[in-house]
Short mmCIF file of C-alpha atoms and ligand atoms in Angstrom, two decimals:
data_model
loop_
_atom_site.label_atom_id
_atom_site.label_comp_id
_atom_site.label_asym_id
_atom_site.label_seq_id
_atom_site.Cartn_x
_atom_site.Cartn_y
_atom_site.Cartn_z
CA LYS N 1 60.21 -167.22 -111.92
CA LEU N 2 57.74 -169.98 -111.81
CA TYR N 3 54.09 -168.98 -112.17
CA GLN N 4 55.05 -165.76 -113.48
CA GLU N 5 55.64 -167.01 -116.97
CA GLN N 6 53.75 -165.85 -120.14
CA HIS N 7 50.42 -167.04 -120.36
CA ARG N 8 50.46 -168.68 -116.59
CA PRO N 9 47.04 -168.87 -115.04
CA GLN N 10 47.10 -166.90 -111.82
CA PHE N 11 43.92 -168.63 -110.02
CA HIS N 12 43.93 -171.93 -111.78
CA PHE N 13 45.90 -174.84 -110.84
CA SER N 14 48.67 -175.73 -113.06
CA PRO N 15 51.84 -177.80 -112.44
CA ALA N 16 55.02 -176.00 -111.40
CA LYS N 17 56.72 -177.79 -114.56
CA GLY N 18 55.96 -180.52 -116.84
CA TRP N 19 52.94 -182.04 -118.45
CA MET N 20 49.43 -182.37 -116.81
CA ASN N 21 45.93 -183.76 -118.28
CA ASP N 22 43.08 -184.97 -116.28
CA PRO N 23 42.58 -184.34 -112.66
CA ASN N 24 42.54 -187.60 -110.60
CA GLY N 25 41.83 -188.90 -107.30
CA MET N 26 40.10 -186.07 -105.81
CA PHE N 27 38.84 -186.22 -102.02
CA PHE N 28 38.47 -183.90 -99.07
CA TYR N 29 40.13 -185.25 -95.72
CA LYS N 30 41.27 -183.58 -92.44
CA GLY N 31 40.62 -180.15 -93.79
CA GLU N 32 42.20 -180.53 -97.11
CA TYR N 33 40.91 -180.86 -100.70
CA HIS N 34 43.27 -183.21 -102.47
CA LEU N 35 43.86 -182.82 -106.22
CA PHE N 36 46.05 -185.42 -107.98
CA TYR N 37 46.52 -185.18 -111.81
CA GLN N 38 47.95 -187.01 -114.82
CA HIS N 39 51.28 -186.17 -115.04
CA TYR N 40 54.65 -186.46 -116.92
CA PRO N 41 57.17 -184.40 -114.88
CA ASP N 42 60.04 -184.52 -117.60
CA LYS N 43 58.47 -182.98 -120.54
CA THR N 44 55.70 -180.97 -121.51
CA ILE N 45 54.19 -183.61 -123.65
CA TRP N 46 52.11 -186.52 -122.58
CA GLY N 47 54.41 -189.38 -121.70
CA PRO N 48 54.67 -191.99 -118.98
CA MET N 49 52.05 -191.27 -116.62
CA HIS N 50 52.32 -190.45 -112.92
CA TRP N 51 49.90 -188.98 -110.41
CA GLY N 52 50.81 -185.46 -109.50
CA HIS N 53 49.54 -184.09 -106.24
CA ALA N 54 48.66 -180.86 -104.55
CA VAL N 55 46.38 -179.97 -101.77
CA SER N 56 44.43 -177.00 -100.83
CA LYS N 57 42.50 -175.78 -97.78
CA ASN N 58 40.06 -173.49 -99.80
CA LEU N 59 39.90 -174.74 -103.33
CA THR N 60 41.62 -171.61 -104.46
CA HIS N 61 45.39 -171.86 -103.26
CA TRP N 62 47.02 -174.97 -103.96
CA GLU N 63 50.18 -176.14 -102.52
CA ASN N 64 52.34 -178.51 -104.76
CA LEU N 65 53.30 -181.81 -103.17
CA PRO N 66 55.71 -184.43 -104.29
CA ILE N 67 54.43 -187.18 -107.04
CA ALA N 68 52.12 -189.57 -105.25
CA LEU N 69 52.29 -192.48 -107.80
CA TYR N 70 54.90 -193.64 -110.22
CA PRO N 71 54.56 -195.89 -113.20
CA ASP N 72 55.98 -199.59 -112.22
CA SER N 73 56.11 -202.98 -114.22
CA LEU N 74 52.49 -203.19 -114.56
CA GLY N 75 52.20 -199.90 -116.41
CA TYR N 76 51.69 -196.26 -116.55
CA ILE N 77 49.40 -194.71 -113.90
CA PHE N 78 46.38 -193.55 -115.92
CA SER N 79 43.26 -191.74 -114.38
CA GLY N 80 41.26 -192.89 -111.41
CA SER N 81 39.81 -191.71 -108.17
CA ALA N 82 40.53 -192.08 -104.50
CA VAL N 83 38.28 -192.39 -101.34
CA VAL N 84 38.44 -192.21 -97.57
CA ASP N 85 37.73 -195.77 -96.21
CA TRP N 86 36.06 -194.74 -93.26
CA LYS N 87 34.97 -198.33 -92.17
CA ASN N 88 38.51 -199.55 -92.99
CA THR N 89 36.72 -202.30 -95.46
CA SER N 90 40.01 -202.91 -97.31
CA GLY N 91 41.70 -203.50 -94.07
CA PHE N 92 44.64 -200.96 -94.91
CA GLY N 93 43.89 -198.89 -92.04
CA ILE N 94 46.38 -198.64 -89.09
CA ASN N 95 46.05 -196.89 -85.48
CA ASN N 96 42.22 -196.73 -85.79
CA GLN N 97 42.61 -194.24 -88.80
CA PRO N 98 40.88 -194.77 -92.16
CA PRO N 99 43.00 -195.61 -94.84
CA LEU N 100 43.06 -193.59 -98.08
CA VAL N 101 42.51 -195.56 -101.17
CA ALA N 102 43.44 -194.87 -104.60
CA ILE N 103 41.72 -196.49 -107.66
CA PHE N 104 43.71 -196.21 -110.98
CA THR N 105 44.35 -197.74 -114.28
CA TYR N 106 47.36 -199.60 -115.22
CA HIS N 107 48.02 -198.73 -118.95
CA ASN N 108 50.59 -201.43 -120.03
CA MET N 109 52.76 -200.11 -123.02
CA GLU N 110 54.47 -203.31 -123.77
CA GLY N 111 51.02 -205.07 -123.83
CA GLU N 112 49.70 -202.19 -126.26
CA LYS N 113 52.76 -202.32 -128.55
CA ALA N 114 52.35 -206.10 -128.86
CA GLY N 115 48.82 -205.53 -130.02
CA ARG N 116 47.25 -207.14 -127.07
CA GLY N 117 43.81 -206.06 -126.07
CA ASP N 118 44.02 -206.64 -122.19
CA PHE N 119 46.67 -204.08 -121.49
CA GLU N 120 44.50 -201.85 -119.44
CA THR N 121 43.64 -203.11 -115.71
CA GLN N 122 42.72 -201.42 -112.41
CA GLY N 123 45.08 -201.25 -109.50
CA ILE N 124 44.66 -199.96 -106.10
CA ALA N 125 47.18 -198.08 -103.63
CA TYR N 126 46.48 -196.68 -99.90
CA SER N 127 47.95 -194.00 -97.63
CA ASN N 128 47.98 -194.06 -94.00
CA ASP N 129 49.83 -190.50 -93.68
CA LYS N 130 46.94 -187.82 -94.96
CA GLY N 131 47.96 -188.96 -98.67
CA ARG N 132 51.61 -187.91 -98.36
CA THR N 133 52.86 -191.29 -99.28
CA TRP N 134 51.05 -194.31 -101.04
CA THR N 135 51.74 -197.76 -101.10
CA LYS N 136 50.24 -199.97 -104.04
CA PHE N 137 48.60 -203.07 -103.36
CA SER N 138 50.46 -206.37 -103.57
CA GLY N 139 47.62 -207.84 -105.26
CA ASN N 140 47.36 -205.72 -108.13
CA PRO N 141 45.67 -205.69 -110.63
CA VAL N 142 42.27 -205.90 -108.56
CA VAL N 143 40.19 -205.87 -111.98
CA LYS N 144 41.72 -207.66 -114.80
CA ASN N 145 40.80 -206.97 -118.41
CA THR N 146 39.32 -209.60 -120.52
CA GLY N 147 40.11 -208.18 -124.02
CA THR N 148 38.80 -204.65 -124.18
CA ARG N 149 41.23 -202.06 -125.26
CA ASP N 150 39.53 -199.06 -123.70
CA PHE N 151 39.05 -200.27 -120.18
CA ARG N 152 39.82 -197.36 -117.66
CA ASP N 153 39.29 -194.44 -115.39
CA PRO N 154 37.90 -195.99 -112.47
CA LYS N 155 35.64 -193.55 -110.30
CA VAL N 156 34.59 -195.09 -107.18
CA ILE N 157 31.96 -194.03 -104.64
CA TRP N 158 30.56 -195.45 -101.36
CA ASP N 159 26.81 -196.61 -102.01
CA GLU N 160 25.26 -196.23 -98.64
CA ALA N 161 22.01 -197.80 -99.36
CA HIS N 162 23.55 -201.17 -100.64
CA LYS N 163 26.73 -200.68 -98.28
CA GLN N 164 28.90 -201.29 -101.22
CA TRP N 165 31.67 -199.64 -103.07
CA VAL N 166 30.46 -198.62 -106.84
CA MET N 167 32.82 -198.30 -109.68
CA SER N 168 31.93 -196.73 -112.80
CA LEU N 169 34.35 -197.64 -115.48
CA ALA N 170 34.62 -196.27 -119.04
CA VAL N 171 34.69 -199.09 -121.43
CA GLN N 172 35.17 -197.90 -125.10
CA ASP N 173 31.62 -196.87 -125.91
CA HIS N 174 29.90 -197.60 -122.79
CA HIS N 175 30.18 -197.31 -118.78
CA GLU N 176 30.39 -200.46 -116.67
CA PHE N 177 29.57 -200.73 -113.08
CA TRP N 178 31.48 -202.85 -110.86
CA VAL N 179 30.74 -203.46 -107.03
CA SER N 180 32.71 -204.52 -104.00
CA LYS N 181 32.85 -204.88 -100.42
CA ASN N 182 36.57 -204.33 -99.82
CA LEU N 183 37.76 -202.41 -102.77
CA LYS N 184 39.87 -205.55 -103.38
CA GLU N 185 37.27 -207.87 -104.93
CA TRP N 186 35.20 -206.55 -107.73
CA GLU N 187 32.22 -208.03 -109.57
CA ASN N 188 30.70 -206.46 -112.79
CA SER N 189 27.04 -205.49 -111.93
CA GLY N 190 25.79 -203.54 -114.93
CA ASN N 191 26.45 -201.65 -117.97
CA PHE N 192 24.99 -198.32 -119.50
CA GLY N 193 25.40 -196.35 -122.62
CA LYS N 194 25.69 -198.24 -125.85
CA GLU N 195 22.34 -196.97 -127.16
CA TRP N 196 22.31 -193.70 -125.55
CA GLY N 197 24.14 -190.21 -126.02
CA ASN N 198 27.02 -189.08 -128.26
CA HIS N 199 29.41 -191.89 -129.57
CA GLY N 200 31.50 -189.51 -131.77
CA GLY N 201 34.55 -190.89 -129.83
CA VAL N 202 35.85 -193.26 -127.05
CA TRP N 203 34.00 -192.99 -123.93
CA GLU N 204 36.59 -191.97 -120.80
CA CYS N 205 36.74 -190.72 -117.56
CA ALA N 206 33.38 -191.92 -115.61
CA ASP N 207 31.42 -190.57 -112.65
CA MET N 208 28.30 -191.29 -111.05
CA PHE N 209 26.83 -189.73 -108.04
CA PRO N 210 23.56 -188.67 -106.49
CA LEU N 211 22.25 -185.10 -106.33
CA LYS N 212 19.47 -183.60 -104.68
CA ASP N 213 16.50 -181.32 -105.74
CA GLY N 214 14.50 -180.85 -102.59
CA ASN N 215 13.52 -184.36 -101.48
CA VAL N 216 14.02 -186.02 -104.94
CA THR N 217 17.48 -187.72 -105.11
CA LYS N 218 18.73 -188.50 -108.76
CA TRP N 219 21.63 -190.00 -110.23
CA VAL N 220 24.00 -188.04 -112.48
CA LEU N 221 26.36 -190.17 -114.85
CA ILE N 222 29.31 -188.38 -116.28
CA VAL N 223 30.65 -189.31 -119.73
CA ASN N 224 34.05 -187.62 -120.94
CA ILE N 225 34.23 -188.49 -124.86
CA ASN N 226 37.06 -187.87 -127.10
CA PRO N 227 36.40 -186.94 -129.80
CA GLY N 228 32.76 -185.98 -130.27
CA GLY N 229 32.63 -182.71 -128.21
CA PRO N 230 29.92 -180.01 -128.75
CA ASN N 231 32.52 -177.70 -130.52
CA GLY N 232 34.88 -180.29 -131.71
CA GLY N 233 37.61 -182.76 -129.87
CA SER N 234 36.88 -183.53 -126.35
CA GLY N 235 33.93 -183.02 -124.36
CA THR N 236 31.88 -183.83 -121.27
CA GLN N 237 28.41 -185.24 -121.62
CA TYR N 238 26.08 -186.32 -118.77
CA PHE N 239 22.75 -188.29 -118.17
CA VAL N 240 20.29 -188.16 -115.29
CA GLY N 241 18.50 -191.03 -113.90
CA ASP N 242 18.53 -193.48 -111.02
CA PHE N 243 20.94 -196.18 -109.65
CA ASP N 244 19.41 -199.34 -108.26
CA GLY N 245 22.54 -200.87 -106.89
CA LYS N 246 23.76 -202.59 -109.97
CA THR N 247 23.34 -200.19 -113.05
CA PHE N 248 22.29 -196.64 -114.18
CA ILE N 249 18.60 -196.34 -115.33
CA LEU N 250 17.97 -193.12 -117.46
CA ASP N 251 15.33 -191.01 -116.79
CA GLU N 252 12.27 -191.39 -119.64
CA ALA N 253 12.13 -187.75 -119.92
CA LEU N 254 15.89 -187.34 -120.97
CA LYS N 255 15.38 -189.82 -123.70
CA PRO N 256 14.48 -187.72 -126.46
CA PHE N 257 17.56 -185.49 -125.85
CA VAL N 258 20.05 -188.23 -125.89
CA LYS N 259 19.26 -190.37 -128.61
CA ASN N 260 20.54 -190.62 -132.28
CA GLY N 261 23.99 -189.31 -131.20
CA ASN N 262 22.80 -186.34 -129.09
CA GLY N 263 24.06 -185.58 -125.83
CA LEU N 264 23.59 -183.06 -122.93
CA TRP N 265 26.78 -181.35 -122.16
CA LEU N 266 28.29 -179.82 -119.09
CA ASP N 267 30.30 -177.39 -120.90
CA TYR N 268 30.23 -176.31 -124.40
CA GLY N 269 33.65 -174.55 -124.63
CA LYS N 270 36.63 -176.63 -126.32
CA ASP N 271 38.57 -176.72 -123.16
CA ASN N 272 36.99 -178.57 -120.21
CA TYR N 273 37.62 -182.42 -120.17
CA ALA N 274 37.87 -185.27 -118.06
CA GLY N 275 36.14 -183.42 -115.19
CA VAL N 276 35.12 -185.61 -112.30
CA THR N 277 34.20 -184.76 -108.64
CA TRP N 278 35.33 -184.69 -105.42
CA SER N 279 35.14 -187.70 -103.06
CA ASP N 280 33.93 -187.43 -99.16
CA ILE N 281 33.10 -183.69 -99.15
CA PRO N 282 31.40 -183.43 -95.51
CA LYS N 283 27.86 -183.96 -95.21
CA ALA N 284 27.29 -180.78 -93.65
CA ASP N 285 28.69 -179.05 -96.73
CA GLY N 286 27.07 -181.46 -99.06
CA ARG N 287 28.02 -180.02 -102.38
CA ARG N 288 29.35 -182.22 -105.24
CA ILE N 289 32.29 -180.23 -106.73
CA LEU N 290 33.92 -180.90 -110.05
CA ILE N 291 36.98 -180.08 -111.68
CA GLY N 292 38.19 -180.47 -115.11
CA TRP N 293 41.11 -180.39 -117.44
CA MET N 294 41.34 -176.91 -119.27
CA SER N 295 42.51 -178.51 -122.74
CA ASN N 296 41.39 -180.31 -125.38
CA TRP N 297 43.31 -183.44 -127.12
CA GLN N 298 43.09 -181.82 -130.45
CA TYR N 299 45.88 -179.35 -129.43
CA ALA N 300 46.78 -180.05 -125.79
CA ASN N 301 50.22 -181.08 -126.66
CA ILE N 302 51.17 -178.15 -128.80
CA VAL N 303 49.64 -175.17 -127.02
CA PRO N 304 52.33 -172.49 -126.73
CA THR N 305 53.21 -172.40 -122.91
CA GLY N 306 56.77 -172.65 -121.38
CA VAL N 307 57.84 -174.88 -118.74
CA TRP N 308 54.33 -176.33 -118.22
CA ARG N 309 51.55 -177.53 -120.17
CA SER N 310 47.69 -177.24 -119.05
CA ALA N 311 45.78 -176.10 -116.22
CA ALA N 312 42.54 -177.25 -114.44
CA THR N 313 39.32 -175.38 -114.52
CA LEU N 314 38.01 -173.43 -111.76
CA PRO N 315 36.25 -175.93 -109.20
CA ARG N 316 32.39 -175.89 -109.69
CA VAL N 317 29.31 -177.06 -107.86
CA LEU N 318 26.91 -179.15 -109.69
CA SER N 319 23.07 -178.92 -109.10
CA LEU N 320 19.81 -180.45 -110.29
CA LYS N 321 17.72 -178.12 -112.08
CA SER N 322 14.23 -179.23 -112.71
CA THR N 323 12.76 -178.35 -116.16
CA SER N 324 9.81 -179.17 -118.10
CA GLN N 325 11.95 -181.31 -120.43
CA GLY N 326 13.25 -183.40 -117.25
CA TYR N 327 16.25 -182.82 -115.06
CA ARG N 328 19.27 -180.98 -116.30
CA VAL N 329 22.77 -179.95 -114.41
CA SER N 330 23.82 -176.60 -113.72
CA VAL N 331 27.43 -175.73 -113.15
CA ASN N 332 28.63 -172.83 -110.96
CA PRO N 333 31.76 -171.61 -109.67
CA VAL N 334 32.44 -172.31 -105.98
CA LYS N 335 31.62 -169.65 -103.66
CA GLU N 336 35.27 -169.86 -102.30
CA LEU N 337 36.24 -168.03 -105.31
CA GLN N 338 34.79 -164.80 -103.85
CA ALA N 339 37.82 -164.45 -101.60
CA LEU N 340 40.09 -163.77 -104.68
CA ARG N 341 38.01 -160.26 -105.23
CA ASN N 342 40.83 -157.83 -104.58
CA PRO N 343 39.85 -155.24 -101.73
CA ALA N 344 42.53 -153.25 -102.63
CA LYS N 345 41.03 -152.60 -106.20
CA LYS N 346 37.59 -151.02 -106.21
CA ALA N 347 35.14 -153.07 -108.06
CA LEU N 348 32.86 -151.45 -110.71
CA GLN N 349 29.35 -151.55 -110.27
CA LEU N 350 26.80 -149.98 -112.72
CA SER N 351 23.17 -150.37 -113.24
CA ASN N 352 20.35 -149.51 -115.62
CA LEU N 353 23.02 -147.78 -118.37
CA ASN N 354 22.06 -147.25 -121.80
CA ILE N 355 24.88 -148.16 -124.63
CA ALA N 356 24.85 -146.86 -127.98
CA SER N 357 26.96 -149.43 -129.41
CA SER N 358 29.99 -149.86 -127.42
CA LEU N 359 30.89 -149.16 -123.71
CA ASP N 360 34.77 -148.93 -122.85
CA VAL N 361 34.70 -150.91 -119.62
CA ALA N 362 38.60 -150.92 -118.86
CA SER N 363 38.38 -146.87 -118.98
CA LYS N 364 35.94 -147.16 -115.82
CA LEU N 365 38.44 -149.71 -114.05
CA ASN N 366 41.25 -148.91 -111.65
CA PHE N 367 42.84 -152.43 -112.70
CA LYS N 368 43.43 -154.39 -115.44
CA PRO N 369 41.01 -156.78 -116.62
CA THR N 370 43.80 -159.55 -117.29
CA LEU N 371 42.70 -161.26 -113.97
CA SER N 372 38.82 -160.34 -113.36
CA GLU N 373 35.50 -161.49 -112.86
CA LEU N 374 32.50 -159.98 -114.28
CA GLU N 375 28.65 -160.26 -113.98
CA LEU N 376 26.63 -158.74 -116.64
CA SER N 377 22.80 -158.72 -116.78
CA PHE N 378 20.63 -157.35 -119.36
CA GLU N 379 17.06 -158.09 -121.17
CA LYS N 380 17.22 -160.56 -123.88
CA PRO N 381 17.59 -158.48 -127.07
CA GLN N 382 15.37 -158.31 -129.89
CA LYS N 383 17.90 -158.93 -132.63
CA GLY N 384 21.52 -158.10 -131.81
CA LYS N 385 24.57 -159.37 -130.13
CA VAL N 386 25.93 -158.55 -126.62
CA GLU N 387 29.64 -159.15 -126.59
CA ILE N 388 32.11 -158.74 -124.00
CA GLU N 389 35.32 -158.19 -125.51
CA ILE N 390 39.10 -158.32 -124.16
CA SER N 391 41.87 -157.08 -126.25
CA ASN N 392 45.46 -155.90 -126.21
CA SER N 393 47.40 -153.20 -127.94
CA LYS N 394 48.36 -155.49 -130.81
CA GLY N 395 44.36 -155.64 -131.59
CA GLU N 396 44.20 -159.40 -130.47
CA LYS N 397 40.76 -160.14 -129.03
CA TYR N 398 38.78 -162.52 -127.43
CA ILE N 399 35.02 -162.29 -127.15
CA ILE N 400 32.41 -164.10 -125.32
CA GLY N 401 28.80 -163.26 -125.41
CA TYR N 402 25.12 -163.84 -126.45
CA ASP N 403 23.66 -163.83 -129.92
CA SER N 404 19.88 -163.36 -130.16
CA GLU N 405 19.88 -164.35 -133.62
CA ASN N 406 20.20 -167.89 -133.09
CA ASN N 407 19.83 -167.92 -129.31
CA THR N 408 23.24 -169.12 -128.51
CA PHE N 409 26.12 -167.94 -126.37
CA PHE N 410 29.39 -168.09 -128.09
CA SER N 411 32.94 -167.60 -127.61
CA ASP N 412 35.29 -166.14 -130.28
CA ARG N 413 39.06 -166.90 -130.03
CA THR N 414 39.79 -166.73 -133.61
CA LYS N 415 41.77 -163.67 -133.50
CA SER N 416 42.78 -164.09 -130.01
CA GLY N 417 46.63 -164.13 -130.58
CA LYS N 418 48.66 -167.34 -130.93
CA VAL N 419 46.30 -169.52 -132.94
CA ASP N 420 48.44 -170.93 -135.76
CA PHE N 421 50.01 -173.65 -133.57
CA SER N 422 46.71 -175.93 -134.47
CA ASP N 423 44.42 -176.14 -137.28
CA THR N 424 41.50 -176.76 -134.84
CA PHE N 425 42.39 -174.29 -132.29
CA ALA N 426 40.51 -171.37 -133.84
CA GLU N 427 38.91 -172.83 -136.84
CA LYS N 428 35.19 -171.35 -135.83
CA VAL N 429 33.57 -169.37 -133.25
CA HIS N 430 32.52 -171.83 -130.45
CA LEU N 431 28.49 -171.96 -129.95
CA ALA N 432 26.42 -172.97 -127.16
CA PRO N 433 22.60 -172.90 -127.20
CA ARG N 434 20.68 -171.06 -124.53
CA LEU N 435 18.80 -173.62 -122.33
CA ALA N 436 17.10 -170.99 -120.06
CA SER N 437 14.04 -168.94 -121.31
CA ASP N 438 14.12 -166.00 -118.66
CA LYS N 439 13.68 -162.72 -120.00
CA ILE N 440 16.92 -161.61 -118.26
CA ILE N 441 20.03 -163.01 -119.71
CA LYS N 442 23.00 -163.03 -116.95
CA LEU N 443 26.59 -163.50 -117.78
CA HIS N 444 29.21 -164.49 -115.21
CA VAL N 445 32.56 -164.66 -116.59
CA TYR N 446 36.22 -165.43 -115.19
CA PHE N 447 39.20 -164.15 -117.08
CA ASP N 448 42.64 -165.50 -115.98
CA VAL N 449 45.57 -164.46 -118.36
CA SER N 450 44.79 -167.14 -120.70
CA SER N 451 41.34 -168.53 -120.15
CA ALA N 452 37.59 -167.53 -120.16
CA GLU N 453 34.87 -169.39 -118.18
CA LEU N 454 31.26 -168.37 -118.74
CA PHE N 455 28.50 -169.59 -116.55
CA ALA N 456 25.28 -168.06 -118.04
CA ASP N 457 21.85 -167.92 -116.67
CA ASN N 458 23.30 -169.35 -113.26
CA GLY N 459 25.12 -171.96 -114.71
CA GLU N 460 22.45 -173.56 -117.28
CA THR N 461 24.79 -172.87 -120.09
CA VAL N 462 28.78 -172.95 -119.47
CA ILE N 463 31.54 -172.11 -121.95
CA THR N 464 35.38 -172.86 -120.86
CA ASP N 465 37.95 -171.66 -123.54
CA ILE N 466 41.66 -170.79 -123.44
CA PHE N 467 43.70 -168.55 -125.46
CA PHE N 468 47.37 -167.05 -125.83
CA PRO N 469 47.60 -163.47 -126.88
CA ASN N 470 51.18 -162.25 -127.54
CA GLU N 471 50.58 -159.52 -124.77
CA ASP N 472 48.16 -159.84 -121.72
CA TYR N 473 44.79 -158.49 -122.54
CA THR N 474 44.54 -155.21 -120.69
CA LYS N 475 41.33 -153.79 -122.34
CA MET N 476 37.80 -154.49 -121.91
CA LYS N 477 34.72 -153.40 -123.72
CA ILE N 478 30.96 -154.52 -123.95
CA ASN N 479 29.78 -154.07 -127.61
CA THR N 480 26.31 -154.59 -128.83
CA SER N 481 24.42 -154.36 -132.07
CA GLU N 482 21.13 -154.01 -130.55
CA LYS N 483 19.39 -150.45 -130.76
CA ASN N 484 18.34 -149.04 -127.45
CA PHE N 485 20.54 -151.75 -125.53
CA LYS N 486 20.55 -151.26 -121.90
CA ILE N 487 22.77 -152.83 -119.12
CA LYS N 488 20.82 -154.03 -116.10
CA THR N 489 23.63 -154.55 -113.97
CA LEU N 490 27.35 -154.75 -114.57
CA LYS N 491 30.04 -155.74 -111.89
CA VAL N 492 33.79 -156.15 -112.53
CA TRP N 493 36.18 -157.13 -109.85
CA ASN N 494 39.95 -157.54 -110.09
CA LEU N 495 40.90 -160.91 -108.84
CA LYS N 496 44.26 -161.80 -106.78
CA SER N 497 46.54 -164.27 -107.83
CA THR N 498 46.84 -167.45 -105.79
CA TRP N 499 50.49 -168.19 -106.78
CA LYS N 500 52.23 -165.03 -105.46
C1 FRU A 601 41.48 -188.87 -120.80
C2 FRU A 601 42.63 -190.10 -120.76
C3 FRU A 601 42.13 -191.13 -119.82
C4 FRU A 601 43.49 -191.75 -119.59
C5 FRU A 601 44.31 -190.56 -119.57
C6 FRU A 601 45.65 -190.92 -119.94
O1 FRU A 601 42.03 -187.58 -121.07
O2 FRU A 601 42.76 -190.35 -122.06
O3 FRU A 601 41.07 -191.97 -120.51
O4 FRU A 601 43.26 -192.54 -118.26
O5 FRU A 601 43.75 -189.60 -120.18
O6 FRU A 601 46.69 -189.94 -119.58
#
């Protein structure tokens, strides 16, 4: 049965069948969170790209809808965004309802095969029926290419201060900004990035948006990059600064941290890529919500799943965090996920517990940790490691934790089960520097059959990794090499499947 196969995530979005990569075109309209995604319905490998589609009323339960956009004579439908055109600037609206407008990249395979440099252009499509059907604009492409091979992934926002649409576009080794009054005619207004950040690979999937810290408004620029990620392959870096209506201006305070190839990373795991944020979240809500693709181009096409390939990350809220070294972005799971905590299975709650070297958590649970959420806090150890280990009866295990030796969080899937399908999948333990300096360390982790997501120190350091045990992990332990280790608090919830 669909959604019950081995390795199938139970509270993450994944396509019923076929291939998925980047999340695309997310917006909120009339009570629905829309999620589109790079999709090849016919095979479980990357191919002719469509936009798959799903909606949710609560960011946890997803309903699959028919494919929204099919490839056509202009090309495959690559990544992009969608907006509610409230003022009908595009003129696509009917019956006094705002049109929904999608802005995406056309990738022309013939052009690419012919060795041309202008095969990526931007097109638009609109919907007048709550996103159920989409009509491509007859004047496509709306942004032509003047000869740059990588020229894609338009992410559009409404800029209220300048009464204009702003498109962030990924162009090989930088991001470009294009502005428009009507979503049809666009003008390049500025560029950013050649001299800053990580350039280990091509810049893809841009996003730029304001975030508030009290009365201060800062602009965050997201740059997905492949390869060049912090633990290899694809990854997501970001910058904090301002937007002057034309271009992004990097904060002075951040410059030391994003020069000479260094980047700030939204996630240190290997499996959070191409993440961008929802458009049109109501003002009263005010959140900036991101979702990523929970895989990595190093091995995405060969992970050992059945009728589908890839899932999305959990939806996450981005917030600004003021530090002595400038602004940083913290990332935390959306609060809606709390509704997945299963009231039928009593949660475990412990506090002030001394551990010699290992605590058998599973023996204290009246459920299996296969689908679980865990919160653990402890005082920063003097020397040792603190590990959360989940494992199965075959001796396969996945470990996530903190290592005081080098002040890093880590994720170890080297013995997690099926790892041989790729040389890069389990070549090393993934490390993530601890940015916070509080005495108490807090780990917040979600386990969902084949993935772990760690939000450490209230989202200051994040790790997302996938794994494929031959049999589900049903055991859970907390291990430590620290003498006199004491758990301050531990909570473990059983989470419900959203697909049953
Ligand atoms: C990122 C990406 C995008 C592109 C899409 C193609 O993962 O390479 O740049 O639009 O995937 O599927």
